[in-house]
Coordinates of C-alpha atoms and ligand atoms in Angstrom, one line a residue:
M1 CA -15.2 -67.9 -8.6
A2 CA -14.0 -65.3 -11.2
D3 CA -10.6 -63.8 -10.6
F4 CA -12.1 -60.3 -11.2
D5 CA -15.5 -58.7 -11.5
V6 CA -14.2 -56.6 -14.4
I7 CA -11.2 -56.8 -16.7
V8 CA -10.6 -53.7 -18.8
I9 CA -8.5 -54.1 -21.9
G10 CA -6.6 -50.9 -22.6
G11 CA -5.2 -48.3 -20.1
G12 CA -6.1 -45.2 -22.0
P13 CA -8.6 -42.5 -20.9
G14 CA -11.5 -44.8 -21.6
G15 CA -10.0 -47.8 -19.8
Y16 CA -8.3 -46.3 -16.9
V17 CA -11.2 -44.1 -16.0
C18 CA -13.6 -47.1 -16.3
A19 CA -11.3 -49.1 -14.0
I20 CA -11.1 -46.4 -11.3
R21 CA -14.9 -45.9 -11.3
C22 CA -15.4 -49.7 -11.2
A23 CA -13.1 -49.9 -8.2
Q24 CA -14.8 -47.0 -6.5
L25 CA -18.1 -48.8 -6.9
G26 CA -16.7 -51.9 -5.1
L27 CA -15.9 -54.1 -8.1
K28 CA -12.6 -56.1 -8.2
T29 CA -10.9 -54.7 -11.2
A30 CA -7.9 -55.4 -13.5
V31 CA -6.6 -53.5 -16.5
V32 CA -4.6 -55.1 -19.3
E33 CA -2.1 -52.7 -20.9
G34 CA 0.6 -53.7 -23.4
R35 CA 2.5 -50.4 -23.4
E36 CA 5.2 -49.8 -20.8
T37 CA 3.2 -46.9 -19.3
L38 CA -0.5 -46.3 -18.6
G39 CA -2.6 -43.5 -20.1
G40 CA -3.0 -44.8 -23.7
T41 CA -2.6 -42.7 -26.8
C42 CA -3.8 -39.6 -25.0
L43 CA -1.1 -39.4 -22.3
N44 CA 1.7 -41.0 -24.2
V45 CA 1.5 -39.8 -27.8
G46 CA -1.6 -37.7 -28.0
C47 CA -3.3 -35.0 -26.0
I48 CA -0.7 -34.4 -23.4
P49 CA 2.6 -34.3 -25.3
S50 CA 1.0 -32.2 -28.1
K51 CA -0.3 -29.7 -25.6
A52 CA 3.2 -29.5 -24.0
L53 CA 4.7 -28.6 -27.4
L54 CA 1.8 -26.2 -28.1
H55 CA 2.4 -24.5 -24.8
A56 CA 6.2 -24.2 -25.2
T57 CA 5.9 -22.8 -28.8
H58 CA 3.1 -20.5 -27.8
E59 CA 5.4 -18.9 -25.3
L60 CA 8.1 -18.6 -27.9
H61 CA 5.6 -16.9 -30.3
E62 CA 4.6 -14.5 -27.5
A63 CA 8.3 -13.7 -26.9
E64 CA 9.0 -13.2 -30.6
H65 CA 5.9 -11.2 -31.5
N66 CA 4.3 -9.6 -28.4
F67 CA 6.9 -9.1 -25.7
A68 CA 8.4 -6.0 -27.2
K69 CA 4.9 -4.4 -27.6
M70 CA 4.5 -4.8 -23.8
G71 CA 7.8 -3.2 -23.1
L72 CA 9.6 -6.5 -22.6
K73 CA 12.6 -5.8 -24.7
G74 CA 15.6 -8.0 -25.5
K75 CA 16.4 -11.0 -27.6
A76 CA 13.7 -13.6 -27.9
P77 CA 14.8 -17.0 -26.5
S78 CA 16.6 -19.4 -28.8
V79 CA 15.2 -22.9 -29.2
D80 CA 16.8 -25.9 -27.6
W81 CA 14.8 -28.6 -29.3
D82 CA 16.2 -31.5 -27.3
Q83 CA 15.3 -29.7 -24.1
M84 CA 11.8 -28.9 -25.4
K85 CA 11.3 -32.6 -26.0
A86 CA 12.7 -33.4 -22.6
Y87 CA 10.2 -31.0 -21.0
K88 CA 7.4 -32.7 -23.1
Q89 CA 8.5 -36.1 -21.9
E90 CA 8.7 -35.0 -18.2
V91 CA 5.0 -33.8 -18.5
V92 CA 4.1 -37.2 -20.1
D93 CA 5.9 -39.2 -17.4
G94 CA 4.4 -37.2 -14.6
N95 CA 0.9 -37.9 -15.9
T96 CA 1.4 -41.6 -16.7
K97 CA 3.0 -42.2 -13.2
G98 CA 0.0 -40.4 -11.8
I99 CA -2.3 -43.0 -13.3
E100 CA -0.1 -45.8 -11.8
F101 CA -0.5 -44.1 -8.4
L102 CA -4.3 -43.9 -8.8
F103 CA -4.3 -47.7 -9.7
K104 CA -2.5 -48.5 -6.5
K105 CA -4.7 -46.2 -4.5
N106 CA -7.8 -47.9 -5.9
K107 CA -6.4 -51.4 -5.6
I108 CA -6.6 -52.0 -9.4
T109 CA -4.4 -54.8 -10.8
W110 CA -2.3 -53.9 -13.8
L111 CA -1.9 -57.1 -15.9
K112 CA 1.1 -56.1 -18.0
G113 CA 1.0 -57.4 -21.6
W114 CA -1.2 -57.7 -24.6
G115 CA -4.6 -59.2 -24.0
S116 CA -7.0 -61.4 -26.1
I117 CA -10.4 -62.8 -25.4
P118 CA -10.5 -66.6 -26.0
A119 CA -14.1 -66.7 -24.8
A120 CA -16.7 -64.5 -23.0
G121 CA -15.5 -64.3 -19.3
Q122 CA -11.9 -64.9 -20.2
V123 CA -8.9 -62.7 -20.9
K124 CA -5.6 -64.2 -21.9
V125 CA -2.4 -62.2 -21.2
G126 CA 0.8 -64.0 -22.2
E127 CA 0.2 -67.6 -21.3
E128 CA -2.1 -66.9 -18.4
V129 CA -5.9 -66.9 -18.6
H130 CA -7.8 -64.7 -16.2
N131 CA -11.5 -65.0 -15.5
A132 CA -13.9 -62.1 -15.2
K133 CA -17.6 -61.6 -14.8
N134 CA -17.4 -58.8 -17.4
I135 CA -14.9 -57.5 -19.9
V136 CA -14.6 -53.9 -21.1
I137 CA -12.7 -53.4 -24.4
A138 CA -11.0 -49.9 -24.4
S139 CA -8.3 -50.7 -27.0
G140 CA -8.4 -47.3 -28.7
S141 CA -7.2 -46.3 -32.1
V142 CA -4.1 -45.9 -34.3
P143 CA -3.2 -43.4 -37.1
S144 CA -4.6 -44.4 -40.5
S145 CA -2.5 -43.7 -43.6
L146 CA -3.3 -43.2 -47.3
P147 CA -3.0 -46.0 -49.8
G148 CA 0.5 -46.1 -51.2
I149 CA 2.0 -43.8 -48.6
E150 CA 4.5 -45.5 -46.3
I151 CA 4.9 -43.9 -42.8
D152 CA 8.6 -44.4 -41.7
E153 CA 8.2 -42.1 -38.7
E154 CA 11.4 -40.2 -39.8
T155 CA 10.7 -38.4 -43.1
V156 CA 7.0 -39.4 -43.4
V157 CA 5.5 -39.3 -40.0
S158 CA 2.2 -39.9 -38.2
S159 CA 1.3 -37.8 -35.1
T160 CA 3.5 -40.1 -33.1
G161 CA 6.6 -39.3 -35.1
A162 CA 5.7 -35.7 -35.3
L163 CA 5.9 -35.4 -31.5
A164 CA 9.5 -36.6 -31.6
L165 CA 11.3 -35.4 -34.7
K166 CA 15.0 -35.6 -34.5
K167 CA 15.3 -32.0 -35.6
I168 CA 13.0 -29.1 -36.5
P169 CA 12.3 -29.4 -40.3
K170 CA 12.9 -26.4 -42.5
S171 CA 9.8 -27.4 -44.5
L172 CA 6.8 -29.5 -43.3
V173 CA 4.0 -30.7 -45.5
V174 CA 0.9 -31.7 -43.5
I175 CA -1.6 -33.9 -45.3
G176 CA -5.1 -33.2 -43.8
A177 CA -6.3 -30.0 -42.3
G178 CA -8.0 -31.7 -39.3
V179 CA -7.2 -31.3 -35.6
I180 CA -3.8 -33.1 -35.6
G181 CA -2.6 -31.4 -38.8
L182 CA -3.4 -27.9 -37.5
E183 CA -2.2 -28.4 -33.9
M184 CA 1.1 -30.0 -35.0
G185 CA 1.4 -27.7 -38.0
S186 CA 1.1 -24.7 -35.5
V187 CA 3.9 -26.2 -33.4
Y188 CA 6.4 -26.4 -36.2
A189 CA 5.3 -23.1 -37.9
R190 CA 6.1 -21.4 -34.6
L191 CA 9.4 -23.2 -34.5
G192 CA 10.3 -21.7 -37.9
A193 CA 9.3 -24.4 -40.3
K194 CA 7.6 -23.5 -43.6
V195 CA 4.3 -25.3 -43.1
T196 CA 2.1 -26.2 -46.1
V197 CA -1.2 -28.0 -45.3
V198 CA -2.8 -30.0 -48.1
E199 CA -6.4 -30.8 -47.6
F200 CA -8.7 -32.9 -49.8
L201 CA -11.9 -30.8 -49.1
D202 CA -12.4 -27.1 -49.8
V203 CA -12.3 -26.0 -46.2
I204 CA -10.1 -26.7 -43.2
T205 CA -11.6 -28.6 -40.2
P206 CA -14.6 -29.6 -42.4
T207 CA -16.9 -30.8 -39.6
M208 CA -16.7 -27.4 -37.8
D209 CA -19.0 -24.4 -38.1
G210 CA -18.3 -22.9 -41.5
E211 CA -17.8 -19.3 -40.2
V212 CA -15.3 -20.5 -37.6
S213 CA -13.3 -22.6 -40.1
K214 CA -13.0 -19.6 -42.5
Q215 CA -11.8 -17.3 -39.7
F216 CA -9.5 -20.0 -38.3
Q217 CA -7.9 -20.4 -41.7
K218 CA -7.4 -16.6 -42.0
I219 CA -5.7 -16.4 -38.6
L220 CA -3.5 -19.4 -39.2
A221 CA -2.5 -18.1 -42.7
K222 CA -1.5 -14.8 -41.0
Q223 CA 0.6 -16.8 -38.6
G224 CA 2.5 -18.1 -41.7
M225 CA 0.8 -21.4 -42.5
D226 CA 0.0 -22.1 -46.2
F227 CA -3.1 -23.9 -47.3
V228 CA -3.7 -25.9 -50.4
L229 CA -7.4 -26.9 -50.4
G230 CA -9.3 -29.1 -52.7
A231 CA -6.2 -31.2 -53.4
A232 CA -5.9 -35.0 -53.6
V233 CA -2.5 -36.2 -52.6
Q234 CA -1.3 -38.7 -55.3
S235 CA 2.1 -39.8 -53.9
V236 CA 4.8 -39.1 -51.4
E237 CA 8.3 -40.1 -52.5
T238 CA 11.3 -40.1 -50.3
K239 CA 15.0 -40.0 -51.1
N240 CA 18.0 -39.3 -48.8
G241 CA 15.8 -38.2 -46.0
K242 CA 13.7 -35.7 -48.1
A243 CA 10.3 -36.0 -49.6
K244 CA 8.3 -35.0 -52.6
V245 CA 4.6 -34.7 -52.3
T246 CA 2.5 -34.7 -55.4
Y247 CA -1.1 -33.6 -55.3
K248 CA -3.8 -33.0 -57.9
L249 CA -6.1 -30.0 -57.6
R250 CA -9.6 -31.1 -57.9
K251 CA -10.8 -27.9 -59.6
D252 CA -8.7 -28.4 -62.8
N253 CA -6.9 -31.8 -62.3
S254 CA -3.5 -30.1 -62.5
E255 CA -0.7 -31.9 -60.7
V256 CA 1.7 -30.1 -58.4
T257 CA 4.8 -31.5 -56.7
I258 CA 6.3 -29.8 -53.6
D259 CA 9.4 -30.6 -51.6
A260 CA 9.5 -31.2 -47.9
D261 CA 12.0 -32.2 -45.2
T262 CA 9.1 -33.9 -43.4
V263 CA 5.6 -35.0 -44.2
L264 CA 3.0 -35.4 -41.6
V265 CA 0.1 -37.7 -42.5
A266 CA -2.9 -36.5 -40.5
T267 CA -5.9 -37.9 -42.3
G268 CA -7.7 -39.5 -39.4
R269 CA -7.4 -42.5 -37.0
K270 CA -8.8 -45.9 -37.1
P271 CA -10.1 -48.2 -34.3
Y272 CA -7.5 -50.7 -33.0
T273 CA -8.8 -54.2 -32.3
D274 CA -6.0 -56.3 -33.6
G275 CA -5.1 -59.4 -31.7
L276 CA -8.2 -59.4 -29.5
G277 CA -9.7 -62.4 -31.3
L278 CA -13.1 -60.7 -31.6
A279 CA -14.1 -62.4 -34.9
D280 CA -13.6 -65.9 -33.3
I281 CA -15.9 -65.2 -30.5
G282 CA -18.6 -63.5 -32.7
V283 CA -18.3 -59.9 -31.6
E284 CA -20.0 -57.9 -34.4
M285 CA -18.2 -54.9 -36.0
E286 CA -19.4 -51.8 -37.7
Q287 CA -18.6 -51.3 -41.4
R288 CA -15.8 -48.8 -40.6
G289 CA -14.0 -51.2 -38.2
Q290 CA -15.5 -50.1 -34.9
I291 CA -16.9 -52.5 -32.3
K292 CA -20.7 -52.5 -32.5
T293 CA -22.4 -51.8 -29.1
D294 CA -25.9 -51.3 -27.8
A295 CA -27.1 -48.3 -25.9
H296 CA -25.4 -49.7 -22.7
W297 CA -22.0 -50.3 -24.5
Q298 CA -22.6 -54.0 -24.5
T299 CA -21.3 -55.8 -27.7
S300 CA -23.1 -58.5 -29.5
V301 CA -21.6 -61.0 -26.9
K302 CA -23.1 -60.9 -23.4
G303 CA -20.7 -59.7 -20.8
I304 CA -18.3 -58.0 -23.2
Y305 CA -18.5 -54.2 -23.4
A306 CA -16.6 -51.6 -25.5
I307 CA -15.9 -47.9 -25.2
G308 CA -13.8 -45.0 -26.4
D309 CA -12.0 -44.7 -29.8
A310 CA -12.7 -48.4 -30.5
I311 CA -16.5 -47.7 -30.9
V312 CA -18.5 -45.2 -32.9
G313 CA -18.4 -41.5 -32.1
P314 CA -15.9 -38.7 -31.8
M315 CA -12.4 -39.9 -31.1
L316 CA -11.9 -37.7 -28.1
A317 CA -10.4 -38.5 -24.7
H318 CA -13.3 -37.0 -22.7
K319 CA -15.8 -39.0 -24.7
A320 CA -13.9 -42.1 -23.9
E321 CA -13.7 -41.1 -20.2
D322 CA -17.4 -40.4 -20.0
E323 CA -18.2 -43.8 -21.5
G324 CA -15.7 -45.4 -19.1
M325 CA -17.5 -44.0 -16.1
A326 CA -21.0 -44.8 -17.6
V327 CA -20.2 -48.4 -18.3
A328 CA -18.7 -48.8 -14.8
E329 CA -22.0 -47.6 -13.4
V330 CA -23.9 -50.1 -15.7
L331 CA -21.7 -53.0 -14.4
A332 CA -22.4 -51.9 -10.8
G333 CA -26.1 -52.1 -11.4
K334 CA -26.6 -48.3 -11.7
H335 CA -27.7 -46.1 -14.6
G336 CA -24.7 -45.0 -16.6
H337 CA -25.5 -42.3 -19.2
V338 CA -23.6 -40.2 -21.7
N339 CA -25.2 -37.2 -23.4
Y340 CA -23.8 -37.4 -26.9
G341 CA -25.4 -34.1 -27.8
V342 CA -23.2 -32.2 -25.4
I343 CA -19.6 -33.3 -26.1
P344 CA -17.3 -30.4 -26.6
G345 CA -14.5 -30.4 -29.2
V346 CA -11.5 -28.2 -28.8
I347 CA -8.5 -27.3 -31.0
Y348 CA -5.6 -26.1 -28.8
T349 CA -4.0 -23.7 -31.3
T350 CA -3.7 -20.0 -30.6
P351 CA -6.4 -18.8 -30.6
E352 CA -8.2 -21.9 -29.4
V353 CA -11.3 -23.1 -31.2
A354 CA -14.1 -24.8 -29.4
S355 CA -17.5 -26.0 -30.2
V356 CA -20.5 -28.0 -28.8
G357 CA -23.8 -29.0 -30.1
K358 CA -25.2 -28.2 -33.5
T359 CA -23.6 -26.2 -36.3
E360 CA -25.6 -23.8 -38.5
E361 CA -24.9 -26.2 -41.4
E362 CA -26.4 -29.2 -39.6
L363 CA -29.5 -27.2 -38.6
K364 CA -30.1 -26.0 -42.2
K365 CA -29.7 -29.6 -43.4
D366 CA -32.3 -30.8 -40.8
G367 CA -34.7 -27.9 -41.6
V368 CA -34.6 -26.6 -38.0
K369 CA -35.4 -22.9 -37.5
Y370 CA -32.7 -21.2 -35.4
K371 CA -31.3 -17.8 -34.4
V372 CA -27.6 -16.8 -34.0
G373 CA -26.1 -14.4 -31.5
K374 CA -22.5 -13.5 -32.2
F375 CA -20.0 -11.3 -30.4
P376 CA -16.5 -10.4 -31.7
F377 CA -13.6 -10.6 -29.2
M378 CA -12.7 -7.2 -30.6
G379 CA -15.3 -5.9 -28.1
N380 CA -13.7 -7.8 -25.2
A381 CA -11.2 -5.7 -23.3
R382 CA -9.3 -8.7 -21.9
A383 CA -8.9 -10.3 -25.3
K384 CA -7.5 -7.0 -26.7
A385 CA -5.0 -6.8 -23.8
V386 CA -3.5 -10.2 -24.8
F387 CA -3.4 -9.6 -28.6
Q388 CA -6.1 -12.2 -29.3
A389 CA -9.1 -10.1 -30.4
E390 CA -9.6 -11.7 -33.9
G391 CA -12.1 -14.3 -33.1
F392 CA -15.7 -14.4 -31.9
A393 CA -18.2 -16.3 -29.8
K394 CA -21.4 -17.6 -31.4
L395 CA -24.4 -19.1 -29.8
I396 CA -27.2 -20.8 -31.8
V397 CA -30.7 -21.0 -30.2
D398 CA -34.0 -22.5 -31.3
E399 CA -37.3 -20.6 -31.7
N400 CA -37.8 -20.8 -27.9
D401 CA -34.3 -19.4 -27.2
R402 CA -33.1 -22.9 -26.0
I403 CA -29.3 -23.2 -26.8
L404 CA -28.6 -25.7 -29.6
G405 CA -24.9 -25.1 -30.0
A406 CA -21.9 -22.8 -29.5
H407 CA -18.8 -22.1 -31.6
I408 CA -16.0 -20.0 -30.2
I409 CA -12.7 -19.0 -31.7
G410 CA -10.7 -16.9 -29.4
P411 CA -8.6 -16.8 -26.2
G412 CA -9.4 -19.6 -23.7
A413 CA -12.2 -20.9 -26.0
G414 CA -11.5 -24.4 -24.7
D415 CA -12.5 -23.4 -21.2
L416 CA -15.2 -20.9 -22.2
I417 CA -17.2 -23.6 -24.0
H418 CA -18.0 -25.4 -20.7
E419 CA -20.4 -22.8 -19.4
V420 CA -22.4 -23.4 -22.6
C421 CA -22.1 -27.2 -22.0
V422 CA -23.5 -26.8 -18.5
A423 CA -26.2 -24.5 -19.8
M424 CA -27.2 -27.1 -22.4
E425 CA -27.2 -29.9 -19.9
F426 CA -29.8 -27.9 -17.9
G427 CA -31.8 -27.1 -21.0
A428 CA -31.0 -23.4 -20.5
S429 CA -32.0 -20.5 -22.8
A430 CA -29.6 -17.9 -24.1
E431 CA -31.5 -15.5 -21.8
D432 CA -30.4 -17.6 -18.8
L433 CA -26.8 -17.1 -19.8
A434 CA -27.3 -13.4 -20.5
L435 CA -28.8 -12.9 -17.1
T436 CA -25.9 -14.5 -15.3
C437 CA -23.4 -12.0 -14.0
H438 CA -20.0 -12.6 -15.6
A439 CA -16.9 -11.1 -14.0
H440 CA -15.1 -8.2 -15.7
P441 CA -12.7 -8.3 -17.4
T442 CA -12.8 -11.9 -18.5
F443 CA -12.9 -13.7 -21.8
S444 CA -16.2 -15.3 -20.7
E445 CA -18.0 -11.9 -21.1
A446 CA -17.8 -12.6 -24.9
V447 CA -20.1 -15.7 -24.3
R448 CA -22.5 -13.6 -22.3
E449 CA -22.5 -10.9 -25.0
A450 CA -23.3 -13.6 -27.6
A451 CA -26.2 -14.7 -25.4
L452 CA -27.3 -11.0 -25.2
A453 CA -27.1 -10.9 -29.0
C454 CA -29.7 -13.7 -29.2
G455 CA -32.1 -11.3 -27.5
D456 CA -32.2 -7.5 -27.4
G457 CA -28.5 -7.1 -28.4
A458 CA -25.0 -7.2 -27.2
I459 CA -23.7 -4.2 -25.2
H460 CA -20.2 -3.8 -26.5
A461 CA -20.8 -4.6 -30.2
Ligands
LIG1 P1 -6.3 -45.1 -26.3 O1 -6.0 -43.8 -25.6 O2 -5.9 -45.3 -27.7 O3 -5.9 -46.3 -25.4 C1 -6.0 -47.6 -25.7 C2 -4.9 -48.4 -25.0 O4 -5.2 -49.8 -25.2 C3 -3.5 -48.2 -25.6 O5 -2.6 -47.8 -24.5 C4 -3.1 -49.5 -26.1 O6 -1.7 -49.9 -25.9 C5 -4.0 -50.5 -25.3 N1 -4.3 -51.7 -26.0 C6 -4.9 -51.9 -27.2 N2 -5.1 -53.2 -27.4 C7 -4.6 -53.9 -26.3 C8 -4.6 -55.3 -26.0 N3 -5.0 -56.2 -26.8 N4 -4.0 -55.6 -24.9 C9 -3.5 -54.6 -24.0 N5 -3.6 -53.3 -24.3 C10 -4.1 -53.0 -25.4 N6 -8.4 -36.1 -27.6 C11 -8.8 -35.1 -26.8 O7 -9.9 -35.2 -26.3 N7 -8.1 -33.9 -26.6 C12 -6.9 -33.7 -27.2 O8 -6.3 -32.7 -27.0 C13 -6.4 -34.8 -28.0 N8 -5.2 -34.6 -28.6 C14 -4.7 -35.7 -29.4 C15 -3.5 -35.5 -30.0 C16 -3.0 -36.5 -30.8 C17 -1.6 -36.3 -31.5 C18 -3.7 -37.7 -30.9 C19 -3.1 -38.8 -31.7 C20 -4.9 -37.9 -30.3 C21 -5.4 -36.9 -29.6 N9 -6.7 -37.0 -28.9 C22 -7.2 -36.0 -28.2 C23 -7.5 -38.2 -29.1 C24 -7.3 -39.1 -27.8 O9 -6.0 -39.4 -27.6 C25 -8.2 -40.3 -27.9 O10 -9.5 -40.0 -28.2 C26 -8.1 -41.1 -26.6 O11 -6.8 -41.5 -26.3 C27 -9.0 -42.4 -26.7 O12 -9.0 -43.1 -25.6 P2 -9.2 -44.7 -25.5 O13 -9.0 -45.0 -24.1 O14 -10.4 -45.1 -26.2 O15 -7.9 -45.3 -26.3
LIG2 P1 -9.4 -35.5 -38.6 O1 -10.5 -36.4 -38.9 O2 -9.6 -34.4 -37.6 O3 -8.9 -34.7 -39.9 C1 -8.5 -35.4 -41.0 C2 -8.5 -34.4 -42.2 O4 -7.8 -35.0 -43.3 C3 -9.8 -34.0 -42.7 O5 -9.9 -32.6 -42.8 C4 -10.0 -34.7 -44.0 O6 -10.8 -34.0 -44.9 C5 -8.6 -34.7 -44.4 N1 -8.2 -35.8 -45.4 C6 -8.7 -37.1 -45.4 N2 -8.2 -37.7 -46.4 C7 -7.4 -36.9 -47.1 C8 -6.5 -37.0 -48.3 N3 -6.5 -38.1 -48.9 N4 -5.8 -35.9 -48.6 C9 -5.9 -34.7 -47.9 N5 -6.7 -34.6 -46.8 C10 -7.4 -35.6 -46.4 O7 -8.2 -36.4 -38.2 P2 -6.8 -36.2 -37.5 O8 -6.5 -34.7 -37.5 O9 -5.9 -37.2 -38.0 O10 -7.1 -36.5 -36.0 C11 -7.6 -37.9 -35.6 C12 -8.5 -37.8 -34.4 O11 -7.7 -37.5 -33.3 C13 -9.6 -36.9 -34.6 O12 -10.8 -37.6 -34.7 C14 -9.6 -36.0 -33.4 O13 -10.8 -36.1 -32.7 C15 -8.5 -36.6 -32.5 N6 -7.7 -35.5 -32.0 C16 -8.2 -34.6 -31.2 C17 -7.6 -33.5 -30.8 C18 -8.2 -32.5 -29.9 O14 -9.3 -32.8 -29.4 N7 -7.7 -31.3 -29.7 C19 -6.2 -33.3 -31.2 C20 -5.7 -34.3 -32.1 C21 -6.4 -35.3 -32.4

């Protein structure tokens, strides 16, 4: 008899959610996790600590820039960086302990250590081999660097080092204007660092809706961040704890060198499958290092499944979680499903940026006819009251008014996007959203107005 019905390798959002659902569905479940704490990248060195720092520094920004306008006079708070990091760690610890509690509650065994798969149906942790009817790999991802650039996590850091710098740098160069670069860049810009973002392409957040990225760049520049676009970083040299970053501008091949106290390399992440022994047991991989799976997350080896950042798709915690739940359902003989067309993406800067579904650029490329309804937060009373009226909500619909995508830059965008996600799951039209009563005054009225703009017109524009 197998020791377990399911052994999950990796205790991140993909792995722990999968394990909880497996246990809820009556499967005897274990999770192998090599870190000291559960929760994976997301809870330990990703989503959660970064959001804690974004929250703390947003509050600081409000105190410095907006309090006096509201009649809240007096000196803005000074920054105790060690205390801010302690607060961040407390938030992380509370969350990782929460997962441990959920494991106990659901009778999930935590096999502590690094796991490998000697054969289908077997997981080795330390010297012990455990048998399982099915194995789910949820081993996640790690930061990828650039050739010739060495990350020492002190002067040249990945996101992990950027969450725990010894002191606030006077100058920070961020390589890569993606999600990590802009979120962590915002944190340090608000803490007073001179932040310069160097991006290879000619736009920031290149996969996002073009109009949103342009507006986003404008807003971040106003907040003090500098952008160097179309620039290929050539080298990063370090000496006595300082760095020199040399980049070449693609438009004229000119080379520029800038100084920095700290350099954050944020040029993407790569799947992590080291030490699992996948090649030896014949698990097929994709060209870019992800584990290859079929439509039910099974790898090329029967009984071995894979989910989350280790497989193809957006590297997002909620995508990993959804796959975790779905694969658990499959293993319990049910019908697990993930709708990859409706996975929201959120950047937690101020303002927030959120999107779901198709962008105009994608639809143009695919030759799909569409219509856009757009509403500026300038016409939203609540956004004006909180000094965040610079963005907009944009809905894209097809010829029959069915919603194909939404792109929002503005206050609470990360929450607003979900009413569009639900609408899309139900195959709703923009008119359905427009006919839904939205409470006043809320930010969500901007989404309704964008929906009205897809029809006879927005009211407050
Ligand atoms: P992971 O969270 O990477 O977990 C994998 C776990 O497996 C790790 O704990 C690892 O130790 C363990 N492991 C690996 N191999 C083995 C082995 N052989 N044996 C035992 N254990 C093993 N996503 C969002 O959706 N929202 C955000 O706001 C967000 N913010 C982020 C901020 C930062 C700075 C970073 C770096 C990432 C952020 N992400 C965010 C991405 C998110 O963290 C990942 O998409 C998510 O963690 C992926 O989950 P996962 O379970 O696939 O893998
Ligand atoms: P990313 O893929 O978002 O952005 C990388 C950026 O670096 C791109 O703009 C790319 O064009 C640029 N780049 C690549 N090579 C370069 C080079 N040589 N020189 C200059 N620029 C270069 O990757 P990022 O920001 O590292 O994040 C990794 C993953 O983590 C993302 O896939 C994201 O999904 C996830 N994440 C999600 C968050 C969220 O949901 N809020 C927050 C942070 C991370």
